[in-house]
Coordinates of C-alpha atoms and ligand atoms in Angstrom, one line a residue:
Chain F
M1 CA 0.2 -48.9 126.8
N2 CA 3.1 -51.7 126.8
Q3 CA 5.7 -50.3 128.9
A4 CA 7.7 -53.1 127.8
K5 CA 11.1 -52.4 126.3
L6 CA 10.6 -55.0 123.5
Y7 CA 7.5 -56.6 122.1
T8 CA 5.5 -57.9 119.2
K9 CA 1.8 -57.6 118.5
D10 CA 0.0 -60.5 116.6
L11 CA 3.5 -61.4 114.6
H12 CA 2.7 -64.0 112.2
L13 CA 6.0 -64.9 109.7
H14 CA 5.9 -67.4 106.4
Y15 CA 8.2 -69.1 105.2
G16 CA 6.4 -69.7 102.0
E17 CA 3.8 -72.2 102.4
I18 CA 5.2 -73.0 105.9
H19 CA 3.6 -70.4 108.8
A20 CA 6.4 -70.4 111.3
L21 CA 4.7 -67.7 113.5
K22 CA 0.9 -67.6 114.1
G23 CA 0.2 -64.4 116.0
V24 CA 2.8 -63.9 118.7
S25 CA 2.2 -61.7 121.2
M26 CA 4.7 -61.3 124.4
E27 CA 7.5 -59.3 125.4
F28 CA 10.9 -58.9 126.5
P29 CA 11.4 -57.3 129.4
A30 CA 15.0 -55.2 129.6
R31 CA 17.3 -56.5 132.7
F32 CA 15.5 -60.1 132.8
V33 CA 15.9 -63.0 131.3
T34 CA 13.4 -64.0 128.0
A35 CA 14.0 -67.6 127.5
L36 CA 12.2 -68.9 125.1
I37 CA 11.2 -73.0 124.5
G38 CA 9.4 -75.9 123.0
P39 CA 10.0 -78.5 120.1
S40 CA 12.6 -78.5 117.9
G41 CA 10.6 -77.1 114.9
C42 CA 8.0 -74.8 116.5
G43 CA 9.3 -72.0 115.7
K44 CA 11.4 -70.8 118.4
S45 CA 15.0 -69.2 116.2
T46 CA 12.4 -67.9 114.1
C47 CA 10.5 -66.0 116.5
L48 CA 13.9 -64.7 118.2
K49 CA 15.3 -63.8 114.1
T50 CA 12.5 -61.6 113.6
L51 CA 13.2 -59.0 116.1
N52 CA 16.0 -57.9 115.2
R53 CA 14.7 -59.0 111.2
M54 CA 17.7 -61.5 111.0
N55 CA 15.1 -63.1 107.9
D56 CA 13.4 -60.7 106.6
T57 CA 15.8 -61.5 103.3
V58 CA 15.1 -65.3 103.7
P59 CA 13.3 -65.6 100.2
G60 CA 9.5 -65.8 99.9
V61 CA 9.2 -65.3 103.7
K62 CA 6.4 -63.2 104.3
I63 CA 5.7 -61.2 108.3
T64 CA 2.8 -59.5 109.5
G65 CA 2.1 -58.0 113.1
K66 CA 4.8 -55.6 115.0
V67 CA 7.7 -55.8 116.6
L68 CA 8.2 -52.3 119.1
L69 CA 11.8 -51.9 120.3
D70 CA 10.8 -48.3 122.8
G71 CA 7.7 -48.3 121.2
E72 CA 9.0 -48.1 117.3
D73 CA 7.9 -50.0 114.9
V74 CA 11.4 -52.0 113.7
Y75 CA 9.8 -52.7 110.3
A76 CA 8.7 -49.7 109.4
K77 CA 10.4 -48.2 106.6
N78 CA 12.3 -45.6 108.1
V79 CA 14.4 -47.9 110.2
D80 CA 17.9 -48.1 110.1
V81 CA 18.8 -52.1 110.4
P82 CA 22.4 -51.4 111.0
T83 CA 21.5 -49.7 114.1
L84 CA 18.6 -51.8 115.2
R85 CA 21.3 -54.8 115.0
K86 CA 23.6 -52.8 116.9
K87 CA 20.8 -51.7 119.6
I88 CA 20.0 -55.8 119.0
G89 CA 23.1 -58.6 119.0
M90 CA 22.8 -61.6 118.2
V91 CA 24.9 -64.9 119.6
F92 CA 24.5 -68.2 117.6
Q93 CA 24.0 -71.6 118.0
S94 CA 27.4 -72.4 116.9
P95 CA 30.1 -70.6 118.0
N96 CA 30.9 -68.0 115.0
P97 CA 34.0 -66.1 115.3
F98 CA 35.4 -64.7 112.1
P99 CA 38.9 -65.9 111.3
M100 CA 40.9 -63.0 112.3
S101 CA 42.7 -62.4 115.9
V102 CA 40.6 -62.1 119.0
Y103 CA 40.8 -58.4 119.0
D104 CA 39.5 -57.9 115.4
N105 CA 36.3 -59.7 116.1
V106 CA 36.0 -57.7 119.7
A107 CA 36.4 -54.7 117.7
Y108 CA 34.6 -55.9 114.0
G109 CA 30.8 -54.6 115.3
P110 CA 32.5 -51.0 117.0
R111 CA 33.8 -50.1 113.3
V112 CA 31.3 -51.7 111.4
H113 CA 29.9 -48.5 113.0
G114 CA 32.5 -46.8 111.9
L115 CA 34.9 -46.2 114.9
K116 CA 38.4 -46.0 114.4
N117 CA 40.3 -44.2 117.4
R118 CA 42.3 -47.0 118.5
L119 CA 42.4 -46.2 122.0
A120 CA 38.8 -46.1 122.1
L121 CA 38.6 -49.6 120.1
D122 CA 41.2 -50.5 123.1
E123 CA 38.7 -49.8 125.5
I124 CA 36.2 -51.4 124.2
V125 CA 38.0 -54.7 123.1
E126 CA 39.1 -54.5 126.4
E127 CA 35.9 -53.9 128.3
S128 CA 33.1 -56.4 126.3
L129 CA 36.3 -59.1 127.0
K130 CA 35.6 -58.5 130.6
A131 CA 32.1 -58.3 130.5
A132 CA 32.4 -61.8 128.6
A133 CA 34.2 -63.5 131.3
I134 CA 36.8 -63.8 129.0
W135 CA 39.1 -61.3 129.7
E136 CA 41.7 -63.0 132.1
E137 CA 41.8 -66.1 129.3
V138 CA 43.2 -64.1 126.5
K139 CA 44.5 -60.6 127.0
D140 CA 47.9 -62.2 126.6
R141 CA 46.6 -63.2 123.3
L142 CA 44.8 -61.1 121.6
K143 CA 46.3 -60.6 118.0
K144 CA 46.3 -64.6 118.0
P145 CA 43.5 -66.3 115.3
A146 CA 40.4 -66.8 117.5
L147 CA 40.2 -70.0 115.8
R148 CA 42.4 -71.6 117.9
L149 CA 40.4 -70.5 121.3
S150 CA 37.9 -73.9 122.8
G151 CA 35.0 -74.4 121.7
G152 CA 33.2 -72.3 124.6
Q153 CA 36.0 -69.7 125.0
Q154 CA 34.8 -69.1 121.4
Q155 CA 31.1 -68.9 122.2
R156 CA 31.9 -66.4 125.0
L157 CA 33.9 -64.4 122.0
C158 CA 31.1 -64.3 120.5
I159 CA 29.0 -63.0 123.2
A160 CA 31.9 -60.1 123.6
R161 CA 31.9 -59.5 120.2
A162 CA 28.0 -58.8 120.6
L163 CA 28.2 -56.5 123.3
A164 CA 31.6 -54.8 121.6
T165 CA 28.2 -52.4 119.9
K166 CA 26.5 -51.6 123.0
P167 CA 23.1 -54.0 122.2
E168 CA 20.7 -52.9 124.3
I169 CA 19.4 -56.4 124.0
L170 CA 20.7 -59.4 123.6
L171 CA 19.1 -62.2 121.7
M172 CA 20.9 -66.0 122.0
D173 CA 19.9 -69.1 120.2
E174 CA 20.7 -72.1 121.8
P175 CA 23.9 -70.9 122.8
T176 CA 25.2 -74.0 124.8
S177 CA 23.9 -76.4 122.7
A178 CA 27.3 -76.8 121.0
L179 CA 29.2 -76.9 124.6
D180 CA 29.9 -79.3 127.2
P181 CA 28.8 -78.8 130.7
I182 CA 31.3 -76.4 132.4
S183 CA 31.5 -74.1 129.5
T184 CA 27.6 -74.4 129.5
A185 CA 27.9 -73.3 133.2
K186 CA 30.2 -70.3 132.5
I187 CA 27.8 -68.7 129.5
E188 CA 24.5 -69.6 132.3
E189 CA 25.8 -68.2 134.4
L190 CA 27.2 -64.4 132.3
A191 CA 23.8 -64.2 131.2
V192 CA 22.8 -64.2 134.8
E193 CA 25.0 -61.4 134.9
L194 CA 24.6 -59.9 131.9
K195 CA 20.6 -59.5 132.8
K196 CA 21.9 -57.0 135.2
E197 CA 22.8 -54.5 132.3
Y198 CA 21.1 -56.3 129.5
G199 CA 17.1 -57.3 128.0
I200 CA 18.4 -61.2 127.3
V201 CA 16.6 -63.9 125.5
I202 CA 18.1 -67.4 125.0
V203 CA 16.1 -69.8 123.0
T204 CA 17.1 -73.3 124.7
H205 CA 16.1 -76.7 124.4
N206 CA 17.2 -77.4 127.3
M207 CA 14.3 -77.0 130.3
Q208 CA 16.9 -76.8 133.5
Q209 CA 18.6 -74.9 131.2
A210 CA 15.8 -72.2 131.1
A211 CA 14.2 -72.5 134.9
R212 CA 18.0 -72.4 136.2
I213 CA 18.7 -68.6 134.4
S214 CA 15.0 -67.5 133.2
D215 CA 12.9 -64.5 134.6
Y216 CA 10.6 -65.8 132.3
T217 CA 9.7 -68.6 129.8
A218 CA 7.2 -68.7 126.5
F219 CA 6.4 -71.7 125.4
F220 CA 6.0 -72.5 121.3
L221 CA 4.1 -75.4 119.5
L222 CA 4.0 -75.5 116.0
G223 CA 4.4 -72.0 115.4
N224 CA 1.8 -71.0 118.5
L225 CA 2.7 -69.4 121.1
V226 CA 1.1 -71.9 124.0
E227 CA 1.8 -69.9 127.4
H228 CA 4.1 -66.8 128.1
G229 CA 4.7 -65.8 132.2
P230 CA 7.0 -66.0 135.1
T231 CA 9.2 -69.2 134.9
S232 CA 8.8 -70.0 137.8
D233 CA 4.7 -69.9 136.8
I234 CA 5.3 -72.4 134.1
F235 CA 7.5 -74.6 135.5
S236 CA 5.7 -75.2 139.2
N237 CA 1.8 -74.2 138.4
P238 CA 1.3 -74.0 133.9
K239 CA -1.9 -73.1 133.3
E240 CA -1.7 -75.2 129.9
K241 CA -2.6 -78.9 129.8
R242 CA 0.1 -79.1 126.6
T243 CA 3.1 -77.1 128.9
E244 CA 2.9 -79.7 131.5
D245 CA 3.1 -82.0 128.9
Y246 CA 6.3 -80.9 127.4
I247 CA 7.8 -79.8 130.7
S248 CA 7.2 -82.8 132.2
G249 CA 8.8 -84.5 129.3
R250 CA 6.1 -86.6 127.5
F251 CA 7.2 -85.0 124.3
G252 CA 9.1 -83.2 123.0
Chain Q
M1 CA 32.7 -116.9 121.3
P2 CA 34.4 -118.2 118.8
E3 CA 33.1 -115.5 116.5
L4 CA 34.7 -112.8 118.8
S5 CA 38.3 -114.4 118.9
V6 CA 38.2 -114.7 115.9
S7 CA 36.9 -110.6 115.4
I8 CA 40.1 -110.0 117.7
S9 CA 42.3 -111.7 115.6
S10 CA 41.3 -110.4 112.6
I11 CA 42.1 -106.6 113.7
T12 CA 46.0 -107.9 115.5
A13 CA 46.9 -109.5 112.4
K14 CA 50.3 -107.8 111.5
K15 CA 50.6 -109.5 108.2
R16 CA 49.1 -107.5 105.2
R17 CA 47.0 -110.1 102.7
P18 CA 48.7 -110.5 99.3
Q19 CA 45.4 -108.9 97.3
E20 CA 47.0 -105.1 99.6
A21 CA 50.4 -105.7 99.6
L22 CA 50.0 -106.3 95.9
L23 CA 47.5 -102.8 95.5
Y24 CA 49.8 -100.8 97.8
G25 CA 52.9 -101.7 95.0
F26 CA 50.5 -101.3 91.8
I27 CA 49.8 -97.6 93.6
Y28 CA 53.6 -96.8 94.4
L29 CA 54.4 -98.0 90.7
L30 CA 52.2 -94.9 89.3
S31 CA 52.7 -92.3 91.6
G32 CA 56.3 -92.7 91.1
G33 CA 56.3 -93.7 87.0
A34 CA 54.6 -89.9 87.0
A35 CA 56.7 -88.1 89.7
A36 CA 59.7 -89.2 87.1
L37 CA 57.9 -89.0 84.1
V38 CA 57.3 -85.2 85.3
V39 CA 61.4 -85.3 86.0
C40 CA 62.3 -86.7 82.9
L41 CA 60.4 -84.5 81.0
I42 CA 61.8 -80.9 82.7
V43 CA 65.9 -82.2 82.0
Y44 CA 65.0 -83.3 78.5
V45 CA 63.6 -79.7 78.2
L46 CA 66.4 -78.3 80.3
A47 CA 68.7 -79.9 78.7
K48 CA 68.2 -79.7 74.6
G49 CA 67.5 -76.2 75.8
L50 CA 69.9 -74.9 77.5
P51 CA 72.6 -74.7 75.8
A52 CA 70.8 -72.6 73.3
V53 CA 69.9 -70.2 76.0
S54 CA 72.6 -66.8 75.4
F55 CA 72.1 -63.6 76.8
A56 CA 72.2 -63.0 72.8
F57 CA 69.2 -64.9 72.4
L58 CA 67.6 -63.5 75.1
S59 CA 68.0 -59.9 74.6
S60 CA 67.8 -59.5 70.8
A61 CA 64.9 -59.9 68.2
E62 CA 65.0 -62.2 65.3
N63 CA 66.8 -60.9 62.4
P64 CA 65.9 -62.9 59.1
I65 CA 68.5 -61.4 56.9
L66 CA 71.3 -61.9 59.8
E67 CA 69.4 -65.1 60.2
T68 CA 69.9 -64.9 63.8
V69 CA 67.1 -65.9 66.7
G70 CA 66.9 -64.1 69.3
I71 CA 63.5 -63.9 71.6
F72 CA 63.5 -60.7 73.6
P73 CA 60.3 -58.9 71.9
S74 CA 58.1 -62.6 72.7
I75 CA 59.4 -62.9 76.4
V76 CA 58.2 -59.0 76.4
N77 CA 54.7 -59.9 74.9
T78 CA 54.3 -63.1 77.1
L79 CA 54.6 -61.1 79.8
Y80 CA 52.4 -58.2 78.6
I81 CA 49.5 -60.8 77.0
V82 CA 49.4 -62.2 81.0
F83 CA 49.7 -59.1 82.6
F84 CA 47.3 -56.8 81.0
S85 CA 44.2 -59.8 80.3
L86 CA 44.7 -60.8 84.4
L87 CA 44.2 -57.0 84.8
V88 CA 41.0 -57.0 82.5
S89 CA 39.8 -60.3 83.2
V90 CA 40.4 -61.1 87.0
P91 CA 38.5 -58.4 88.9
L92 CA 35.5 -59.2 86.9
G93 CA 35.6 -62.6 86.7
V94 CA 35.6 -62.4 90.9
G95 CA 33.4 -59.7 90.5
G96 CA 31.1 -61.1 88.8
A97 CA 31.7 -64.3 90.9
I98 CA 30.9 -62.2 94.1
Y99 CA 27.9 -61.1 92.4
L100 CA 27.0 -64.3 91.6
N101 CA 27.3 -65.4 94.9
E102 CA 26.1 -62.8 97.0
Y103 CA 23.9 -60.9 95.2
A104 CA 22.0 -62.3 92.4
K105 CA 18.3 -63.8 93.6
N106 CA 17.4 -65.7 90.4
R107 CA 18.6 -68.8 91.5
R108 CA 17.9 -70.6 87.6
L109 CA 19.7 -67.4 85.8
V110 CA 23.0 -68.3 88.5
R111 CA 23.0 -72.0 87.7
L112 CA 22.3 -71.4 84.2
I113 CA 25.5 -69.0 84.0
E114 CA 27.3 -71.2 86.4
F115 CA 26.5 -74.5 83.8
A116 CA 27.5 -71.6 80.6
A117 CA 31.0 -70.7 82.4
E118 CA 31.5 -74.8 83.1
T119 CA 31.2 -75.7 79.2
L120 CA 33.2 -72.8 77.9
S121 CA 35.9 -73.3 80.1
G122 CA 36.3 -76.6 79.1
I123 CA 35.9 -75.9 75.0
P124 CA 38.9 -75.3 72.5
S125 CA 41.1 -72.9 72.5
I126 CA 41.1 -72.2 68.9
L127 CA 37.4 -71.5 69.1
Y128 CA 38.4 -67.9 71.3
G129 CA 40.5 -67.3 68.9
V130 CA 38.1 -67.6 66.0
F131 CA 35.4 -65.8 68.1
G132 CA 38.3 -63.2 68.6
Y133 CA 39.4 -62.4 65.4
V134 CA 36.1 -61.7 64.3
F135 CA 34.8 -59.9 67.0
F136 CA 38.2 -58.0 68.2
C137 CA 40.0 -58.2 65.3
V138 CA 37.8 -57.6 62.8
L139 CA 34.6 -56.0 63.9
L140 CA 36.5 -53.8 67.1
K141 CA 39.4 -53.1 64.0
L142 CA 41.7 -54.0 66.8
Q143 CA 43.7 -55.9 63.7
V144 CA 45.7 -58.9 64.3
S145 CA 47.9 -57.3 67.7
L146 CA 48.8 -58.0 71.3
I147 CA 45.7 -56.3 72.3
A148 CA 43.9 -58.4 70.4
G149 CA 45.3 -60.6 71.9
V150 CA 45.0 -59.1 75.6
L151 CA 41.1 -59.1 75.2
T152 CA 40.8 -62.4 73.5
L153 CA 42.5 -64.1 76.2
A154 CA 41.0 -62.2 79.0
V155 CA 37.7 -64.1 77.6
M156 CA 39.2 -67.3 78.0
V157 CA 40.5 -67.3 80.8
L158 CA 37.2 -65.3 82.6
P159 CA 35.3 -68.6 83.2
I160 CA 38.1 -70.2 85.0
L161 CA 38.6 -66.9 86.6
L162 CA 34.5 -66.7 87.5
R163 CA 34.4 -70.2 88.7
T164 CA 37.6 -71.0 90.6
A165 CA 36.5 -67.2 92.9
Q166 CA 32.8 -68.8 93.3
E167 CA 33.9 -72.3 94.6
A168 CA 35.8 -70.5 97.5
L169 CA 33.2 -68.0 98.0
K170 CA 31.0 -70.7 98.6
A171 CA 33.7 -72.3 100.7
V172 CA 33.2 -69.6 103.2
P173 CA 30.7 -70.9 105.9
E174 CA 27.5 -69.4 105.8
S175 CA 28.1 -68.5 109.5
Y176 CA 30.1 -65.8 109.3
R177 CA 27.8 -64.6 107.4
E178 CA 25.0 -64.0 109.8
G179 CA 27.7 -62.8 112.4
S180 CA 28.9 -60.0 110.3
R181 CA 25.1 -59.1 109.9
G182 CA 24.1 -60.0 113.2
L183 CA 26.3 -56.9 114.2
G184 CA 24.9 -54.5 111.3
A185 CA 27.5 -55.1 109.2
A186 CA 26.5 -53.8 105.2
K187 CA 27.0 -56.6 102.2
W188 CA 30.1 -55.1 101.0
Y189 CA 31.6 -54.9 104.6
L190 CA 31.4 -58.6 104.7
I191 CA 32.7 -59.2 101.5
R192 CA 35.7 -56.4 102.4
T193 CA 36.2 -58.2 105.5
I194 CA 35.4 -61.6 106.0
L195 CA 34.3 -63.0 102.0
L196 CA 37.5 -62.0 100.1
P197 CA 40.4 -62.6 102.9
C198 CA 38.3 -65.9 102.9
A199 CA 38.1 -66.0 99.4
L200 CA 41.8 -65.6 98.6
K201 CA 43.7 -68.6 98.0
G202 CA 40.8 -70.0 95.6
I203 CA 41.5 -67.1 93.7
L204 CA 45.4 -67.4 93.4
T205 CA 44.0 -70.9 92.4
G206 CA 42.4 -69.9 89.7
I207 CA 44.8 -67.1 88.7
L208 CA 48.0 -69.9 88.8
L209 CA 45.4 -71.7 86.4
S210 CA 44.6 -69.1 83.9
V211 CA 48.3 -68.1 83.7
G212 CA 49.1 -71.8 82.7
R213 CA 47.2 -71.4 80.4
M214 CA 47.6 -67.9 78.8
V215 CA 51.8 -69.0 78.7
G216 CA 50.7 -72.0 76.6
E217 CA 48.6 -71.1 74.4
S218 CA 49.7 -70.8 70.6
A219 CA 47.2 -71.3 68.4
A220 CA 44.7 -68.6 68.9
L221 CA 47.1 -66.3 69.4
L222 CA 48.3 -67.0 66.5
L223 CA 45.4 -66.3 64.7
V224 CA 44.4 -62.5 66.6
A225 CA 47.7 -61.7 68.2
G226 CA 50.4 -62.3 64.8
G227 CA 53.2 -65.2 64.5
S228 CA 56.3 -62.1 64.4
A229 CA 59.5 -61.7 66.6
M230 CA 61.0 -59.0 64.9
Y231 CA 60.1 -56.5 66.8
M232 CA 62.6 -54.7 69.6
P233 CA 59.8 -53.2 71.7
Q234 CA 59.9 -49.7 71.5
G235 CA 57.4 -46.7 72.2
S236 CA 55.0 -46.2 75.0
V237 CA 53.3 -49.8 76.1
F238 CA 50.2 -48.7 74.2
A239 CA 52.3 -48.2 71.0
Q240 CA 53.7 -51.9 71.3
L241 CA 49.8 -53.3 72.5
S242 CA 48.4 -51.7 69.8
R243 CA 51.1 -53.9 67.1
S244 CA 51.4 -58.0 66.6
G245 CA 53.9 -60.5 68.0
S246 CA 54.0 -63.7 68.9
T247 CA 54.2 -65.0 72.6
L248 CA 56.8 -67.6 73.5
S249 CA 54.5 -70.2 72.3
V250 CA 54.0 -68.5 69.5
A251 CA 57.2 -68.4 68.5
L252 CA 58.1 -71.9 70.0
Y253 CA 55.0 -73.6 67.9
R254 CA 56.5 -71.3 64.4
Y255 CA 60.7 -72.3 65.3
A256 CA 59.2 -75.8 65.6
A257 CA 56.3 -76.2 62.9
S258 CA 57.3 -74.2 60.0
R259 CA 61.1 -73.5 60.1
G260 CA 62.0 -77.2 61.6
D261 CA 64.5 -74.8 64.0
N262 CA 64.0 -77.4 66.8
D263 CA 67.7 -76.6 68.9
T264 CA 65.6 -72.6 69.0
A265 CA 62.0 -74.4 69.7
F266 CA 63.7 -75.9 73.0
G267 CA 65.8 -72.9 74.2
I268 CA 62.2 -71.4 74.2
A269 CA 61.1 -74.0 75.5
A270 CA 63.6 -74.2 78.3
V271 CA 62.9 -70.5 78.8
L272 CA 59.2 -71.0 79.0
L273 CA 59.6 -73.3 81.8
L274 CA 61.6 -71.1 84.0
I275 CA 58.9 -68.2 83.5
V276 CA 56.3 -70.9 84.4
V277 CA 58.3 -71.8 87.4
L278 CA 58.9 -68.1 88.5
L279 CA 55.0 -66.8 87.9
N280 CA 53.8 -69.3 90.0
L281 CA 56.4 -68.9 92.9
L282 CA 55.6 -65.1 92.6
T283 CA 51.8 -65.7 93.0
R284 CA 52.3 -68.2 95.8
F285 CA 54.6 -65.4 97.2
F286 CA 51.8 -62.4 96.8
A287 CA 49.6 -65.4 98.4
G288 CA 51.6 -65.9 101.5
R289 CA 52.7 -62.0 101.9
L290 CA 48.4 -61.6 102.0
E291 CA 47.7 -63.9 104.2
K292 CA 49.8 -62.9 106.8
K293 CA 48.0 -59.6 106.9
Ligands
ADP1 N1 15.3 -70.3 106.2 C1 13.7 -71.1 106.6 N2 13.1 -71.4 104.7 C2 12.0 -71.8 105.2 N3 11.3 -73.0 106.3 C3 12.3 -72.4 106.9 C4 13.6 -71.5 107.0 N4 13.9 -71.5 108.9 C5 13.2 -72.4 109.6 N5 12.0 -73.0 108.0 C6 10.6 -73.8 109.6 O1 10.1 -73.1 109.8 C7 9.7 -73.8 111.1 C8 9.9 -73.5 112.2 O2 11.9 -72.5 112.4 P1 12.6 -72.5 113.4 O3 12.7 -71.1 113.9 O4 14.0 -72.9 113.8 O5 12.5 -74.1 114.9 P2 13.1 -74.1 115.9 O6 14.5 -72.8 116.3 O7 12.1 -73.6 117.0 O8 13.8 -75.3 116.4 C9 10.3 -75.2 111.1 O9 9.2 -75.7 110.2 C10 11.4 -75.4 109.5 O10 11.7 -76.0 108.6
MG2 MG1 16.4 -73.1 116.4

């Protein structure tokens, strides 16, 4: 019996003809950062999206195998997808705050799930913005349009927005690829801070980033999970030749 | 080395080449000409039309016995037709666009409908008139009436509304949809909170275009709603809609074409112009109000 918070078992995914995931079995423990690395198109984003069912409405998609959250099959018929996404939040590659105020962005998730009470919302908004380390920068402009923030601030706002539904796991798909080095450093710091309370899964094409912030690393190649283990092992002592080649920069 | 100096001198050159000057002159001439044409037209219509506009002209009906003219019924008919047609066609057009863009799975069918809507928004309005006459007036037994006019024009502007709303929805970034879905929002919630507010401007543009077409429509309406301007509005709205009557454009056409009464025709044209401006401002005002919210 697997005790991990979230894990996949022999997960296969086809986009029509494309076999994007070929039997992925791995775990995503709570309170740790798991990094997914690998060359472009190897299935990292696909794997991430499969965890909160963000790609099961893609036309022609076929998913087999299992994803289990707290021992429950995420793909079971009786699963309430909104609740699943409340538990497994997501941050996207380029910052995508909604065209509304900073406050309304953060309150969006709680409102989706039926919270209307003004005071409770105020509290969640403040808490989430603090947790995403952006409160100080926006506390005087909560009613201002979120699209006026800088790119780095927008991404932290998106993290705050994801945290506002009080998830247990946070999925991040290359969250810093569109950001400058300083904003990137802030988000990395944040990820390390957030793992005290959340399980974090981060896709990155930046190996240094994976080495800096993750506890576990999984290396993907052409839809296969090649190697998965503690980050220090993967980087200092990979078992597979292909992992070593990738990490030492021989391809990808 | 010589190449370098050449390229630098061409960057810093201050003189415009003669062809370029010519081109700019041509562009200014054209845009100036277009603007002047519009201004002339408006001034001409107002100058020729406003003398005919009096309180009696605006507030009474035509009386063939006393031989007085009045356009009050036509003003009311115009507003009725515009308002009720929009009441029918906007929900259908916007709802249809939402369905096609956000729900429909069959891409082939969607493309077919898009193609049909595009074709339909370009066909001459008299075809809608013939269709409206056969379908609404005869088949549905609505006879020649304002309600038949309302429905015919609703059908006529539906493709415009559908296409503009669809384009507006397509312009909303996919990342908003993803973000909303990722927070567990249902589709309808996404539509209500993000897609419709974002698409509002495009939808309003479609409404403005439609209003323009309806206000300017004459041939189709003459066929399905009749040309009379003799009856002062009375009774319930429903009773008024089930009578026949002319809008301003139809009245204009009749005065100008069948009676050669150009003074009245220009008077109507002036009023029509003012109403279009007013409707435009009104739509913009609502757009501004909604955008702030
Ligand atoms: N929505 C989709 N429809 C069809 N194919 C897709 C879709 N998304 C991804 N793919 C394909 O699946 C493979 C894995 O893609 P992805 O998971 O985005 O890779 P990565 O994130 O590692 O760059 C690629 O070959 C890609 O072209
Ligand atoms: Mg990716």
